[in-house]
């Protein structure tokens, strides 16, 4: 996942700062049906659509694909550290919907529907966390100035990679270098890594400033 983040980020280096921390709330996500004809037309007009991520004019990040007859959407607002993941049946009826933190961790209420659009199950993913949750992670990173490097052309979530397992948060933050400092064999940025105990919030592991170097010629293509 880190490599994907880095490749996406390394094409943009005009860096600006953000002073506000967009914490995650859980306002209801409305039920909606997918317009399958419009979805298919996007694929017909751009056969590479399902292979890449795209930014809309308002900065929203969108990724779509089709797999085994079902449709998938992943949508992220430009300043959010979570995305909304949706799966649809082949006729466009919503199958499941929920939030994902840092590209990998399901959070909040996930809802699952049958083919008639009737809600059949709700799962509260937050129950698996201890007292130290995702918003506490954002507060920690913000307090230590680790979320200040946000490019207006890149969704905030692409600076943050999160994993949760065995009651432990594994967090990676990507910090890009300024475009003026790019050169052959120079780092394109660095990774800061943190592990937290979800029950106590104790910082178990920290390693900052892991340099990331990529072939300069690749960045020019």
mmCIF file of C-alpha atoms in Angstrom:
data_model
loop_
_atom_site.group_PDB
_atom_site.id
_atom_site.type_symbol
_atom_site.label_atom_id
_atom_site.label_comp_id
_atom_site.label_asym_id
_atom_site.label_seq_id
_atom_site.Cartn_x
_atom_site.Cartn_y
_atom_site.Cartn_z
ATOM 1 C CA UNK A 1 0.000 0.000 0.000
ATOM 2 C CA UNK A 2 2.864 2.383 0.829
ATOM 3 C CA UNK A 3 4.304 2.031 -2.664
ATOM 4 C CA UNK A 4 0.941 2.897 -4.221
ATOM 5 C CA UNK A 5 0.710 5.998 -2.049
ATOM 6 C CA UNK A 6 4.219 7.088 -2.948
ATOM 7 C CA UNK A 7 3.768 6.614 -6.678
ATOM 8 C CA UNK A 8 0.552 8.662 -6.566
ATOM 9 C CA UNK A 9 2.133 11.424 -4.519
ATOM 10 C CA UNK A 10 5.462 11.738 -6.296
ATOM 11 C CA UNK A 11 3.878 13.440 -9.319
ATOM 12 C CA UNK A 12 2.717 16.384 -7.168
ATOM 13 C CA UNK A 13 5.004 18.453 -4.963
ATOM 14 C CA UNK A 14 3.507 21.941 -4.516
ATOM 15 C CA UNK A 15 3.002 21.777 -0.769
ATOM 16 C CA UNK A 16 0.749 23.894 1.400
ATOM 17 C CA UNK A 17 -0.203 23.751 5.077
ATOM 18 C CA UNK A 18 -3.528 23.109 6.775
ATOM 19 C CA UNK A 19 -4.300 24.340 10.276
ATOM 20 C CA UNK A 20 -7.609 22.562 10.809
ATOM 21 C CA UNK A 21 -7.898 18.902 11.714
ATOM 22 C CA UNK A 22 -10.829 17.192 9.925
ATOM 23 C CA UNK A 23 -11.913 14.669 12.556
ATOM 24 C CA UNK A 24 -14.227 11.865 11.506
ATOM 25 C CA UNK A 25 -17.894 12.012 12.408
ATOM 26 C CA UNK A 26 -20.554 9.472 11.506
ATOM 27 C CA UNK A 27 -23.383 11.403 9.977
ATOM 28 C CA UNK A 28 -25.639 9.068 8.068
ATOM 29 C CA UNK A 29 -24.618 8.054 4.572
ATOM 30 C CA UNK A 30 -27.766 8.094 2.407
ATOM 31 C CA UNK A 31 -28.940 5.017 0.553
ATOM 32 C CA UNK A 32 -28.564 5.475 -3.176
ATOM 33 C CA UNK A 33 -28.854 3.399 -6.317
ATOM 34 C CA UNK A 34 -26.086 3.379 -8.908
ATOM 35 C CA UNK A 35 -26.867 4.574 -12.442
ATOM 36 C CA UNK A 36 -25.435 1.545 -14.228
ATOM 37 C CA UNK A 37 -25.756 3.075 -17.715
ATOM 38 C CA UNK A 38 -23.649 6.094 -16.724
ATOM 39 C CA UNK A 39 -21.152 3.846 -14.957
ATOM 40 C CA UNK A 40 -20.753 1.619 -18.030
ATOM 41 C CA UNK A 41 -20.427 4.666 -20.270
ATOM 42 C CA UNK A 42 -17.500 5.910 -18.188
ATOM 43 C CA UNK A 43 -15.794 2.575 -18.776
ATOM 44 C CA UNK A 44 -16.569 2.641 -22.501
ATOM 45 C CA UNK A 45 -15.271 6.206 -22.876
ATOM 46 C CA UNK A 46 -12.149 5.516 -20.819
ATOM 47 C CA UNK A 47 -11.038 1.855 -20.712
ATOM 48 C CA UNK A 48 -8.318 2.728 -18.181
ATOM 49 C CA UNK A 49 -10.855 4.174 -15.708
ATOM 50 C CA UNK A 50 -10.924 1.059 -13.544
ATOM 51 C CA UNK A 51 -7.129 0.971 -13.329
ATOM 52 C CA UNK A 52 -6.552 4.414 -11.901
ATOM 53 C CA UNK A 53 -7.847 6.979 -9.444
ATOM 54 C CA UNK A 54 -9.269 10.280 -10.609
ATOM 55 C CA UNK A 55 -9.763 13.704 -9.070
ATOM 56 C CA UNK A 56 -12.943 15.639 -9.763
ATOM 57 C CA UNK A 57 -12.993 19.431 -10.060
ATOM 58 C CA UNK A 58 -13.949 19.878 -6.399
ATOM 59 C CA UNK A 59 -10.972 17.769 -5.280
ATOM 60 C CA UNK A 60 -12.991 14.614 -4.604
ATOM 61 C CA UNK A 61 -11.047 11.409 -5.245
ATOM 62 C CA UNK A 62 -12.994 8.660 -7.040
ATOM 63 C CA UNK A 63 -12.091 5.098 -7.866
ATOM 64 C CA UNK A 64 -14.511 2.760 -9.623
ATOM 65 C CA UNK A 65 -14.353 -0.790 -10.898
ATOM 66 C CA UNK A 66 -16.450 -3.792 -11.802
ATOM 67 C CA UNK A 67 -15.734 -7.280 -10.490
ATOM 68 C CA UNK A 68 -17.707 -10.495 -10.973
ATOM 69 C CA UNK A 69 -20.823 -8.630 -11.998
ATOM 70 C CA UNK A 70 -20.883 -6.181 -9.102
ATOM 71 C CA UNK A 71 -19.865 -2.513 -9.127
ATOM 72 C CA UNK A 72 -17.588 -0.778 -6.643
ATOM 73 C CA UNK A 73 -16.969 2.857 -5.749
ATOM 74 C CA UNK A 74 -14.443 4.414 -3.384
ATOM 75 C CA UNK A 75 -14.975 8.127 -2.743
ATOM 76 C CA UNK A 76 -12.851 10.493 -0.660
ATOM 77 C CA UNK A 77 -13.308 14.207 -0.029
ATOM 78 C CA UNK A 78 -10.123 16.204 -0.532
ATOM 79 C CA UNK A 79 -9.572 17.002 3.160
ATOM 80 C CA UNK A 80 -10.754 13.704 4.687
ATOM 81 C CA UNK A 81 -8.699 10.885 6.185
ATOM 82 C CA UNK A 82 -11.403 8.349 5.449
ATOM 83 C CA UNK A 83 -13.196 7.161 2.351
ATOM 84 C CA UNK A 84 -16.695 5.874 1.660
ATOM 85 C CA UNK A 85 -16.728 2.425 0.102
ATOM 86 C CA UNK A 86 -19.792 1.231 -1.790
ATOM 87 C CA UNK A 87 -20.665 -2.052 -3.467
ATOM 88 C CA UNK A 88 -23.638 -2.385 -5.833
ATOM 89 C CA UNK A 89 -25.484 -5.321 -7.343
ATOM 90 C CA UNK A 90 -25.388 -5.661 -11.123
ATOM 91 C CA UNK A 91 -28.721 -3.784 -11.449
ATOM 92 C CA UNK A 92 -27.384 -0.840 -9.424
ATOM 93 C CA UNK A 93 -29.044 -1.616 -6.089
ATOM 94 C CA UNK A 94 -26.779 -0.847 -3.150
ATOM 95 C CA UNK A 95 -25.265 -3.969 -1.569
ATOM 96 C CA UNK A 96 -23.034 -2.478 1.136
ATOM 97 C CA UNK A 97 -21.734 0.898 2.289
ATOM 98 C CA UNK A 98 -19.417 2.145 5.002
ATOM 99 C CA UNK A 99 -16.381 4.222 5.887
ATOM 100 C CA UNK A 100 -12.729 3.206 5.625
ATOM 101 C CA UNK A 101 -9.973 4.927 7.619
ATOM 102 C CA UNK A 102 -6.523 5.359 6.090
ATOM 103 C CA UNK A 103 -7.424 3.231 3.049
ATOM 104 C CA UNK A 104 -7.611 -0.048 4.977
ATOM 105 C CA UNK A 105 -9.574 -0.056 8.241
ATOM 106 C CA UNK A 106 -13.363 -0.307 8.322
ATOM 107 C CA UNK A 107 -14.870 2.146 10.817
ATOM 108 C CA UNK A 108 -18.310 3.221 11.980
ATOM 109 C CA UNK A 109 -21.566 1.562 10.957
ATOM 110 C CA UNK A 110 -21.466 -0.637 7.857
ATOM 111 C CA UNK A 111 -24.811 -1.438 6.250
ATOM 112 C CA UNK A 112 -25.671 -4.405 4.053
ATOM 113 C CA UNK A 113 -28.731 -4.684 1.787
ATOM 114 C CA UNK A 114 -30.427 -7.450 -0.162
ATOM 115 C CA UNK A 115 -31.136 -7.250 -3.904
ATOM 116 C CA UNK A 116 -34.459 -5.496 -3.241
ATOM 117 C CA UNK A 117 -32.782 -2.697 -1.306
ATOM 118 C CA UNK A 118 -33.950 -3.917 2.111
ATOM 119 C CA UNK A 119 -31.500 -3.453 4.972
ATOM 120 C CA UNK A 120 -30.514 -6.904 6.239
ATOM 121 C CA UNK A 121 -27.546 -6.223 8.531
ATOM 122 C CA UNK A 122 -25.676 -3.470 10.348
ATOM 123 C CA UNK A 123 -22.212 -3.937 11.820
ATOM 124 C CA UNK A 124 -20.605 -1.436 14.172
ATOM 125 C CA UNK A 125 -16.942 -1.704 13.259
ATOM 126 C CA UNK A 126 -15.967 0.669 16.080
ATOM 127 C CA UNK A 127 -16.650 -2.064 18.648
ATOM 128 C CA UNK A 128 -13.357 -3.730 17.758
ATOM 129 C CA UNK A 129 -11.360 -0.694 18.856
ATOM 130 C CA UNK A 130 -10.324 0.048 22.411
ATOM 131 C CA UNK A 131 -10.323 3.457 24.044
ATOM 132 C CA UNK A 132 -7.751 4.799 21.540
ATOM 133 C CA UNK A 133 -9.551 5.151 18.236
ATOM 134 C CA UNK A 134 -8.900 6.717 14.821
ATOM 135 C CA UNK A 135 -9.771 10.241 15.909
ATOM 136 C CA UNK A 136 -7.236 9.909 18.727
ATOM 137 C CA UNK A 137 -4.640 8.968 16.114
ATOM 138 C CA UNK A 138 -5.494 12.053 14.075
ATOM 139 C CA UNK A 139 -5.230 14.230 17.186
ATOM 140 C CA UNK A 140 -1.815 12.764 18.027
ATOM 141 C CA UNK A 141 -0.447 13.235 14.518
ATOM 142 C CA UNK A 142 -1.847 16.750 14.302
ATOM 143 C CA UNK A 143 -0.384 17.697 17.693
ATOM 144 C CA UNK A 144 3.026 16.524 16.505
ATOM 145 C CA UNK A 145 2.747 18.407 13.196
ATOM 146 C CA UNK A 146 2.601 15.234 11.124
ATOM 147 C CA UNK A 147 -0.494 16.166 9.114
ATOM 148 C CA UNK A 148 0.498 19.676 8.057
ATOM 149 C CA UNK A 149 1.945 18.742 4.627
ATOM 150 C CA UNK A 150 -1.147 18.537 2.493
ATOM 151 C CA UNK A 151 -1.136 19.271 -1.231
ATOM 152 C CA UNK A 152 -4.389 20.799 -2.433
ATOM 153 C CA UNK A 153 -4.307 18.487 -5.483
ATOM 154 C CA UNK A 154 -4.030 15.278 -3.453
ATOM 155 C CA UNK A 155 -6.629 13.808 -1.065
ATOM 156 C CA UNK A 156 -5.431 13.952 2.533
ATOM 157 C CA UNK A 157 -5.961 10.215 2.936
ATOM 158 C CA UNK A 158 -3.036 9.543 0.606
ATOM 159 C CA UNK A 159 -0.654 10.878 3.235
ATOM 160 C CA UNK A 160 -1.899 8.368 5.806
ATOM 161 C CA UNK A 161 -1.835 4.565 5.763
ATOM 162 C CA UNK A 162 -3.533 2.710 8.617
ATOM 163 C CA UNK A 163 -3.769 -0.936 9.646
ATOM 164 C CA UNK A 164 -5.445 -2.459 12.670
ATOM 165 C CA UNK A 165 -4.789 -5.935 14.024
ATOM 166 C CA UNK A 166 -4.275 -7.695 17.345
ATOM 167 C CA UNK A 167 -5.455 -4.615 19.284
ATOM 168 C CA UNK A 168 -2.746 -2.499 17.710
ATOM 169 C CA UNK A 169 -2.746 0.445 15.311
ATOM 170 C CA UNK A 170 0.003 0.492 12.670
ATOM 171 C CA UNK A 171 0.231 3.973 11.152
ATOM 172 C CA UNK A 172 2.437 5.319 8.356
ATOM 173 C CA UNK A 173 2.548 8.983 7.329
ATOM 174 C CA UNK A 174 4.132 10.087 4.054
ATOM 175 C CA UNK A 175 5.901 13.469 4.020
ATOM 176 C CA UNK A 176 6.851 14.654 0.485
ATOM 177 C CA UNK A 177 9.755 16.947 -0.308
ATOM 178 C CA UNK A 178 9.319 20.296 -2.007
ATOM 179 C CA UNK A 179 9.486 20.141 -5.801
ATOM 180 C CA UNK A 180 12.422 22.571 -5.861
ATOM 181 C CA UNK A 181 14.512 20.036 -3.946
ATOM 182 C CA UNK A 182 13.981 17.188 -6.413
ATOM 183 C CA UNK A 183 17.146 15.786 -7.957
ATOM 184 C CA UNK A 184 18.647 12.539 -9.106
ATOM 185 C CA UNK A 185 19.001 10.069 -6.233
ATOM 186 C CA UNK A 186 17.471 12.581 -3.805
ATOM 187 C CA UNK A 187 14.639 11.408 -1.511
ATOM 188 C CA UNK A 188 11.155 12.187 -2.845
ATOM 189 C CA UNK A 189 9.926 12.159 0.715
ATOM 190 C CA UNK A 190 9.992 10.195 3.938
ATOM 191 C CA UNK A 191 7.822 7.830 5.952
ATOM 192 C CA UNK A 192 7.069 8.153 9.664
ATOM 193 C CA UNK A 193 5.828 4.959 11.326
ATOM 194 C CA UNK A 194 3.915 4.587 14.612
ATOM 195 C CA UNK A 195 2.356 1.700 16.511
ATOM 196 C CA UNK A 196 -0.248 2.355 19.232
ATOM 197 C CA UNK A 197 -1.935 0.094 21.759
ATOM 198 C CA UNK A 198 -5.676 0.565 21.207
ATOM 199 C CA UNK A 199 -6.592 -0.144 24.821
ATOM 200 C CA UNK A 200 -4.228 2.357 26.444
ATOM 201 C CA UNK A 201 -3.150 4.661 23.604
ATOM 202 C CA UNK A 202 0.466 3.926 24.522
ATOM 203 C CA UNK A 203 2.983 4.556 21.744
ATOM 204 C CA UNK A 204 4.636 1.159 21.271
ATOM 205 C CA UNK A 205 6.916 1.950 18.360
ATOM 206 C CA UNK A 206 8.066 5.045 16.511
ATOM 207 C CA UNK A 207 10.429 5.481 13.598
ATOM 208 C CA UNK A 208 10.554 8.773 11.730
ATOM 209 C CA UNK A 209 12.333 10.086 8.666
ATOM 210 C CA UNK A 210 12.589 6.851 6.660
ATOM 211 C CA UNK A 211 13.848 8.221 3.341
ATOM 212 C CA UNK A 212 12.104 7.231 0.104
ATOM 213 C CA UNK A 213 14.163 7.401 -3.083
ATOM 214 C CA UNK A 214 12.856 6.775 -6.595
ATOM 215 C CA UNK A 215 14.549 6.951 -9.981
ATOM 216 C CA UNK A 216 14.508 10.641 -10.962
ATOM 217 C CA UNK A 217 13.982 9.737 -14.627
ATOM 218 C CA UNK A 218 10.754 7.922 -13.721
ATOM 219 C CA UNK A 219 9.421 11.119 -12.142
ATOM 220 C CA UNK A 220 10.019 13.053 -15.344
ATOM 221 C CA UNK A 221 8.001 10.676 -17.566
#
